[in-house]
PDB file of C-alpha atoms in Angstrom:
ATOM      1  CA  UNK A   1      40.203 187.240  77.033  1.00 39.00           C
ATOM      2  CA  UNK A   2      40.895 183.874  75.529  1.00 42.00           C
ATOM      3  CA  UNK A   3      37.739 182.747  73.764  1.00 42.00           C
ATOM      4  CA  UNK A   4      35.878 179.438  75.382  1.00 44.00           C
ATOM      5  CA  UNK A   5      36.899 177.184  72.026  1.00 48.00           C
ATOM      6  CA  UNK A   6      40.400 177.439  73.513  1.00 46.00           C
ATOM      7  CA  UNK A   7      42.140 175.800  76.271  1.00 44.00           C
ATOM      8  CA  UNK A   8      45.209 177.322  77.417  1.00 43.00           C
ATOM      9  CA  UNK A   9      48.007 174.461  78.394  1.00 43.00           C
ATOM     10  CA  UNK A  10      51.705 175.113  78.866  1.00 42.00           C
ATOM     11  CA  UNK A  11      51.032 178.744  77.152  1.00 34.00           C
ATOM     12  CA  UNK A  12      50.139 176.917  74.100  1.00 48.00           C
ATOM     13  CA  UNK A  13      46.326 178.190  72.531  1.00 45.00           C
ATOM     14  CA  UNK A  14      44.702 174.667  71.311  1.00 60.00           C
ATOM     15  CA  UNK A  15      41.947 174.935  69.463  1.00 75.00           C
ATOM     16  CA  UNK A  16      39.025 172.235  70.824  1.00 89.00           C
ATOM     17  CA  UNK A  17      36.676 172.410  67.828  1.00 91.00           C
ATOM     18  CA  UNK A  18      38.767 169.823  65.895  1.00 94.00           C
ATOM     19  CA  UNK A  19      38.631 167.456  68.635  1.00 94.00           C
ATOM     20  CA  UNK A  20      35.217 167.745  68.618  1.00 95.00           C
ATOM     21  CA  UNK A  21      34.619 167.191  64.962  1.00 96.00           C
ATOM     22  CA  UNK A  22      36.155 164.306  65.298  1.00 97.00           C
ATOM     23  CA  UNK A  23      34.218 162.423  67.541  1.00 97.00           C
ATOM     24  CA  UNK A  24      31.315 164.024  65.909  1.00 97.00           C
ATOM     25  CA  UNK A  25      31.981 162.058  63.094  1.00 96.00           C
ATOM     26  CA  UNK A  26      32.858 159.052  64.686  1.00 98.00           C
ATOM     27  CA  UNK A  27      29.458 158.836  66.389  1.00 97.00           C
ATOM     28  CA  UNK A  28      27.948 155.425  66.496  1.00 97.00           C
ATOM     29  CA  UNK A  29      31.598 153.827  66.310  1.00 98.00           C
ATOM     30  CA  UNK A  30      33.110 152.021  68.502  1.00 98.00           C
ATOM     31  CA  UNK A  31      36.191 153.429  70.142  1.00 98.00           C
ATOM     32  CA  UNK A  32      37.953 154.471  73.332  1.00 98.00           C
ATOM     33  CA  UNK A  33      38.615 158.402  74.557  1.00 97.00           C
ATOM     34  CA  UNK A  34      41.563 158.487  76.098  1.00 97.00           C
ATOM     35  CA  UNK A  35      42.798 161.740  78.037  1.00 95.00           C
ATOM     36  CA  UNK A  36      46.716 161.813  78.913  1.00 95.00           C
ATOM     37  CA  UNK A  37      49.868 163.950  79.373  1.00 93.00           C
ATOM     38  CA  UNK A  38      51.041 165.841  76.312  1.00 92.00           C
ATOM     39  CA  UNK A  39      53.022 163.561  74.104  1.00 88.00           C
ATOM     40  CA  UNK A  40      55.530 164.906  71.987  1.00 81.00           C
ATOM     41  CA  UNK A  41      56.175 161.551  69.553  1.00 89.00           C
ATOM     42  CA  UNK A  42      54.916 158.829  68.020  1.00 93.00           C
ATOM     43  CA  UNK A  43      56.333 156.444  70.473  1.00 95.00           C
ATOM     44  CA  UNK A  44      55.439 158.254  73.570  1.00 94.00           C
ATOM     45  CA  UNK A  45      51.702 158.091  72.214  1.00 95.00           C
ATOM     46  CA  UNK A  46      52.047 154.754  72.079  1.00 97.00           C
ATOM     47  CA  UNK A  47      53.722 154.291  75.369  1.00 96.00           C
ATOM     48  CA  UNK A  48      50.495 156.280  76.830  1.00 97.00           C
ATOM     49  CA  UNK A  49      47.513 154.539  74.887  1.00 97.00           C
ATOM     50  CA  UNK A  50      49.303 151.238  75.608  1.00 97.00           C
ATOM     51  CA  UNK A  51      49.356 150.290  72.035  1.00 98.00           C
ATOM     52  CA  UNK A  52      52.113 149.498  69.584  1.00 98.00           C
ATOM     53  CA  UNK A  53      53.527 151.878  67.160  1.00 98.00           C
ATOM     54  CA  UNK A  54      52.689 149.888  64.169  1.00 98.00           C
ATOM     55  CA  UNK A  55      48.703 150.850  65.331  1.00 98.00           C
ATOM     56  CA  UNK A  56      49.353 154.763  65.443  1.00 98.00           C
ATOM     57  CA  UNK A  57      47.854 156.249  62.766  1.00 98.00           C
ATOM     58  CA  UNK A  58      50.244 159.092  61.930  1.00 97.00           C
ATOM     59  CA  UNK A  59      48.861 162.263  59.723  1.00 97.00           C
ATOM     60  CA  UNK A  60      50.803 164.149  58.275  1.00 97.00           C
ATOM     61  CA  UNK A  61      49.920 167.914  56.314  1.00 97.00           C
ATOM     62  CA  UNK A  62      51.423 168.081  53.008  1.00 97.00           C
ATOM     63  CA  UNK A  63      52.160 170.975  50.837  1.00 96.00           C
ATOM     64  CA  UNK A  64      52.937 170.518  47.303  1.00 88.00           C
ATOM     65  CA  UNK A  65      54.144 174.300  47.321  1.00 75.00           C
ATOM     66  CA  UNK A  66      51.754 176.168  46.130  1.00 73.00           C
ATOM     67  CA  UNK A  67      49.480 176.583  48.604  1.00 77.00           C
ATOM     68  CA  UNK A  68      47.919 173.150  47.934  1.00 92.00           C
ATOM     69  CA  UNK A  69      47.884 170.320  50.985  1.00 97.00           C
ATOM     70  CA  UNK A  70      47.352 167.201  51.227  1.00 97.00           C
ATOM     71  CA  UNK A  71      46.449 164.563  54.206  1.00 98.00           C
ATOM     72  CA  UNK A  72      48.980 161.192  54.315  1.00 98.00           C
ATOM     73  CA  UNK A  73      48.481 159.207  56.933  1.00 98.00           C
ATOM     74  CA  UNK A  74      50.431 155.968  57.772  1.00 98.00           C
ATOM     75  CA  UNK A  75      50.812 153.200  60.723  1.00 98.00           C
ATOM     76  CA  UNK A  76      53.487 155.956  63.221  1.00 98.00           C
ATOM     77  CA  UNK A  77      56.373 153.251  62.812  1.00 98.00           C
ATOM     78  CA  UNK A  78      56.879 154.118  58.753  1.00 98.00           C
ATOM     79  CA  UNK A  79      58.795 157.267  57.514  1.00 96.00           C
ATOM     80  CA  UNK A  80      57.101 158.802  54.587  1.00 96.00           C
ATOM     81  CA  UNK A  81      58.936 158.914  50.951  1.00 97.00           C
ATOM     82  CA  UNK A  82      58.799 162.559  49.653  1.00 95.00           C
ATOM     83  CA  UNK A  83      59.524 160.422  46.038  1.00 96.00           C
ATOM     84  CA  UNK A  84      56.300 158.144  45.952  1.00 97.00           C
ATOM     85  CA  UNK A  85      54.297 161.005  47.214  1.00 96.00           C
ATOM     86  CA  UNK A  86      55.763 163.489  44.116  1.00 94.00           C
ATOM     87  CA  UNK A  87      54.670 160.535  41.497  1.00 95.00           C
ATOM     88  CA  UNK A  88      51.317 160.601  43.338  1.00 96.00           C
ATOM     89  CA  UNK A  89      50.830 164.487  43.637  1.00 94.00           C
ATOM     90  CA  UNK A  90      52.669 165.018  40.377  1.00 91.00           C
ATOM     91  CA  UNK A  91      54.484 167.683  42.032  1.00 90.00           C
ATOM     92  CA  UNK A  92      57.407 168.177  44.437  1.00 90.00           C
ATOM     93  CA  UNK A  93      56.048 168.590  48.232  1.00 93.00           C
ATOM     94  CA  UNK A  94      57.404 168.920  51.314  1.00 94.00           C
ATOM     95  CA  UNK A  95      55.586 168.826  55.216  1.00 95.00           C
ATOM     96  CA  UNK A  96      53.578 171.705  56.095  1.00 95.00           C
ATOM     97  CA  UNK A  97      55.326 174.363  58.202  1.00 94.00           C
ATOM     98  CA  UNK A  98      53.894 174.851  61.506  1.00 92.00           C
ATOM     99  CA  UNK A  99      51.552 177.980  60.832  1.00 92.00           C
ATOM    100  CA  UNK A 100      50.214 176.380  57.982  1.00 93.00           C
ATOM    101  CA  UNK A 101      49.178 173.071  59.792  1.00 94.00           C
ATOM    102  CA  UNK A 102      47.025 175.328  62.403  1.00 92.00           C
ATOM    103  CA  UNK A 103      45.945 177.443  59.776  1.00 93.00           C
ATOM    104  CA  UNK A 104      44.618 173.968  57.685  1.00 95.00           C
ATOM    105  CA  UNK A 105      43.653 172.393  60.591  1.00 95.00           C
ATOM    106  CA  UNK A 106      43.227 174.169  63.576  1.00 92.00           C
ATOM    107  CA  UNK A 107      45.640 171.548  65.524  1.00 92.00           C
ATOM    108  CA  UNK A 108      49.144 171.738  66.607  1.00 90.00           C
ATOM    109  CA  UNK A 109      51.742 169.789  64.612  1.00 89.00           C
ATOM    110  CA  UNK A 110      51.245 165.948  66.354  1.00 90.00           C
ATOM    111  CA  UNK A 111      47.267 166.518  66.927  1.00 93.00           C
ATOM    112  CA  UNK A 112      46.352 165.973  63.629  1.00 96.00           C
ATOM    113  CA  UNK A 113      43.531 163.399  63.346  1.00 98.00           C
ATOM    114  CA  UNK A 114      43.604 161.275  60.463  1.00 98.00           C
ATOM    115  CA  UNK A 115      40.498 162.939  58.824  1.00 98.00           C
ATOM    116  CA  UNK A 116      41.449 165.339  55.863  1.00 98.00           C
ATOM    117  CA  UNK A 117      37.683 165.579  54.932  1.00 97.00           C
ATOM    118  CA  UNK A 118      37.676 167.389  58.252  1.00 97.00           C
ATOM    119  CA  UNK A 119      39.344 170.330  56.614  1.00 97.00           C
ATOM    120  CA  UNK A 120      38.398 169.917  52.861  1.00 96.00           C
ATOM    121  CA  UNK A 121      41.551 167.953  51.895  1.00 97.00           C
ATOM    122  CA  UNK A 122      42.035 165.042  50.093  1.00 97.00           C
ATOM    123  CA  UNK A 123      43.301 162.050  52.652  1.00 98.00           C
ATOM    124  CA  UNK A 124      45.784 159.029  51.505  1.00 98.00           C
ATOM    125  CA  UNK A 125      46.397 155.888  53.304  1.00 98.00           C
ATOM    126  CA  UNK A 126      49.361 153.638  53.009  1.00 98.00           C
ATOM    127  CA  UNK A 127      48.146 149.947  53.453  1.00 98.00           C
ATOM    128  CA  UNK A 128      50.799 150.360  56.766  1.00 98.00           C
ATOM    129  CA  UNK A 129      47.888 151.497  58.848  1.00 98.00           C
ATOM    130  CA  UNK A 130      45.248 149.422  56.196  1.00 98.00           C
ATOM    131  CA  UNK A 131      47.181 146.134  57.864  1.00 97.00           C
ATOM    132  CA  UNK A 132      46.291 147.269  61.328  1.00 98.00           C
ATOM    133  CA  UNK A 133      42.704 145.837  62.905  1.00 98.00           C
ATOM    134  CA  UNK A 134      42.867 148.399  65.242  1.00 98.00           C
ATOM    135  CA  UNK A 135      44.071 152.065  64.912  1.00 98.00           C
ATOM    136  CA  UNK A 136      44.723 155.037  67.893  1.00 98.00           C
ATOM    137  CA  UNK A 137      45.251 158.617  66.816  1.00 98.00           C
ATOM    138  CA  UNK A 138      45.530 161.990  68.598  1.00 95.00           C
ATOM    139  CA  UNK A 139      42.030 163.221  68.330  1.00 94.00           C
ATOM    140  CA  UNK A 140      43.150 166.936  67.832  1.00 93.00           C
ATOM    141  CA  UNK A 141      44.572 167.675  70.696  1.00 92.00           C
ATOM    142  CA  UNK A 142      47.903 166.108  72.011  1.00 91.00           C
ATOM    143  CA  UNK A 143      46.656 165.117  75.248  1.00 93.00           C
ATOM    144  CA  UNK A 144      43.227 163.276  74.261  1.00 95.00           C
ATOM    145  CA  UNK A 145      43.661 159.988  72.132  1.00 97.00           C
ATOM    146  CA  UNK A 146      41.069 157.868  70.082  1.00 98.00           C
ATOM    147  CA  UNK A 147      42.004 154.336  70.861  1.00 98.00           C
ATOM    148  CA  UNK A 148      41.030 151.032  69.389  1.00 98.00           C
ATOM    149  CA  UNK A 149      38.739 152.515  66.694  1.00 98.00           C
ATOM    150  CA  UNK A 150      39.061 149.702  63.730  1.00 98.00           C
ATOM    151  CA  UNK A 151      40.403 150.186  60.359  1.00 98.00           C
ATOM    152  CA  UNK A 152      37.137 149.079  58.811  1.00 98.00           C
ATOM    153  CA  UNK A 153      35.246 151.833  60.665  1.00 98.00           C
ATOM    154  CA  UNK A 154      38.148 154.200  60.042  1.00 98.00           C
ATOM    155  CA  UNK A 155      37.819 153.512  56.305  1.00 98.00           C
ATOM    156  CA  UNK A 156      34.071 153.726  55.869  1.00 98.00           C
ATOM    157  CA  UNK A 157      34.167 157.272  57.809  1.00 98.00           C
ATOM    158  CA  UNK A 158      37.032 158.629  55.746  1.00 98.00           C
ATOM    159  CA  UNK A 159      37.208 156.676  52.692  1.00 98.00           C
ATOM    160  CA  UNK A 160      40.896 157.589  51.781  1.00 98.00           C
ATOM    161  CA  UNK A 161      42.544 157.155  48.766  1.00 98.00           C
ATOM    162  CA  UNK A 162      44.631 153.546  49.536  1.00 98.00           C
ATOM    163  CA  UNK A 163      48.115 153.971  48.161  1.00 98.00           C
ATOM    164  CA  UNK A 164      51.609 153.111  49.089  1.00 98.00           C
ATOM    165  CA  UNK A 165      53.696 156.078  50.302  1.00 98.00           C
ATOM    166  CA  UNK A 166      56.196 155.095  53.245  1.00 98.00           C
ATOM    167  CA  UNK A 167      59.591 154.008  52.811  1.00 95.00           C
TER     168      UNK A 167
END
């Protein structure tokens, strides 16, 4: 018996308490919840929220190899430099392997919100996504979307570290 925090979709287990932490903490914000069809990039998010890439704020899990992860999250039309993020971790790091992004986060690699104070971890932000007035992000789950939230909000919820990362 699959316990009621789960929804079973495509014989995938996703976890909903995530999703709901997140709009937890993005109570009294403005935004938009969107529901839509599983989307497997960054560009078919887009394509579904009807936003442009450059808005997608894109979180990735990193692990400097030891155990130790880190949040980076970016605007979804940058590509992440593993050599900026070294000089800021002071380690070599690599993504997260799939296990240990649901075992961090309770999300499926793609759902990851941009909140690494969600799961105790320190969050970075390249100004990529700081440029953008408005940002959308999978809430969790990849089928339910938080559109239009902006930055400013974003920022004063999180309050990531502001550094450039992205290629």
């Amino acid at each position: 018996r699959v316990s009621p925090l789960f929804v079973l979709t495509d014989l995938t287990i996703m976890d909903t308490r995530t999703h709901e932490k997140v709009l937890e903490c993005l109570k009294g914000k403005s935004y938009e919840l969107l529901e839509h069809e599983e989307t497997p990039t960054s560009e078919d998010s887009a394509r579904v929220r009807g936003a442009t890439l450059e808005s997608g704020a894109k979180a990735m899990l990193v692990d400097s190899r030891k155990g130790s992860f880190a949040l980076f999250v970016c605007s979804a039309s940058c590509k992440i430099n593993f050599k900026k993020i070294k000089s800021i971790l002071g380690k070599k790091s690599q993504f997260a392997k799939e296990e240990s992004v649901l075992d961090v986060t309770n999300c499926a690699s793609g759902a990851v919100p941009p909140f690494g104070r969600l799961f105790g971890i320190q969050t970075y932000c390249d100004p990529s996504l700081v440029s953008q007035p408005e940002i959308n992000f999978n809430a969790g789950l990849r089928t339910k979307s938080v559109c239009r939230l902006r930055i400013e909000d974003y920022l004063d919820v999180e309050k990531p570290t502001i550094i450039e990362f992205v290629e």
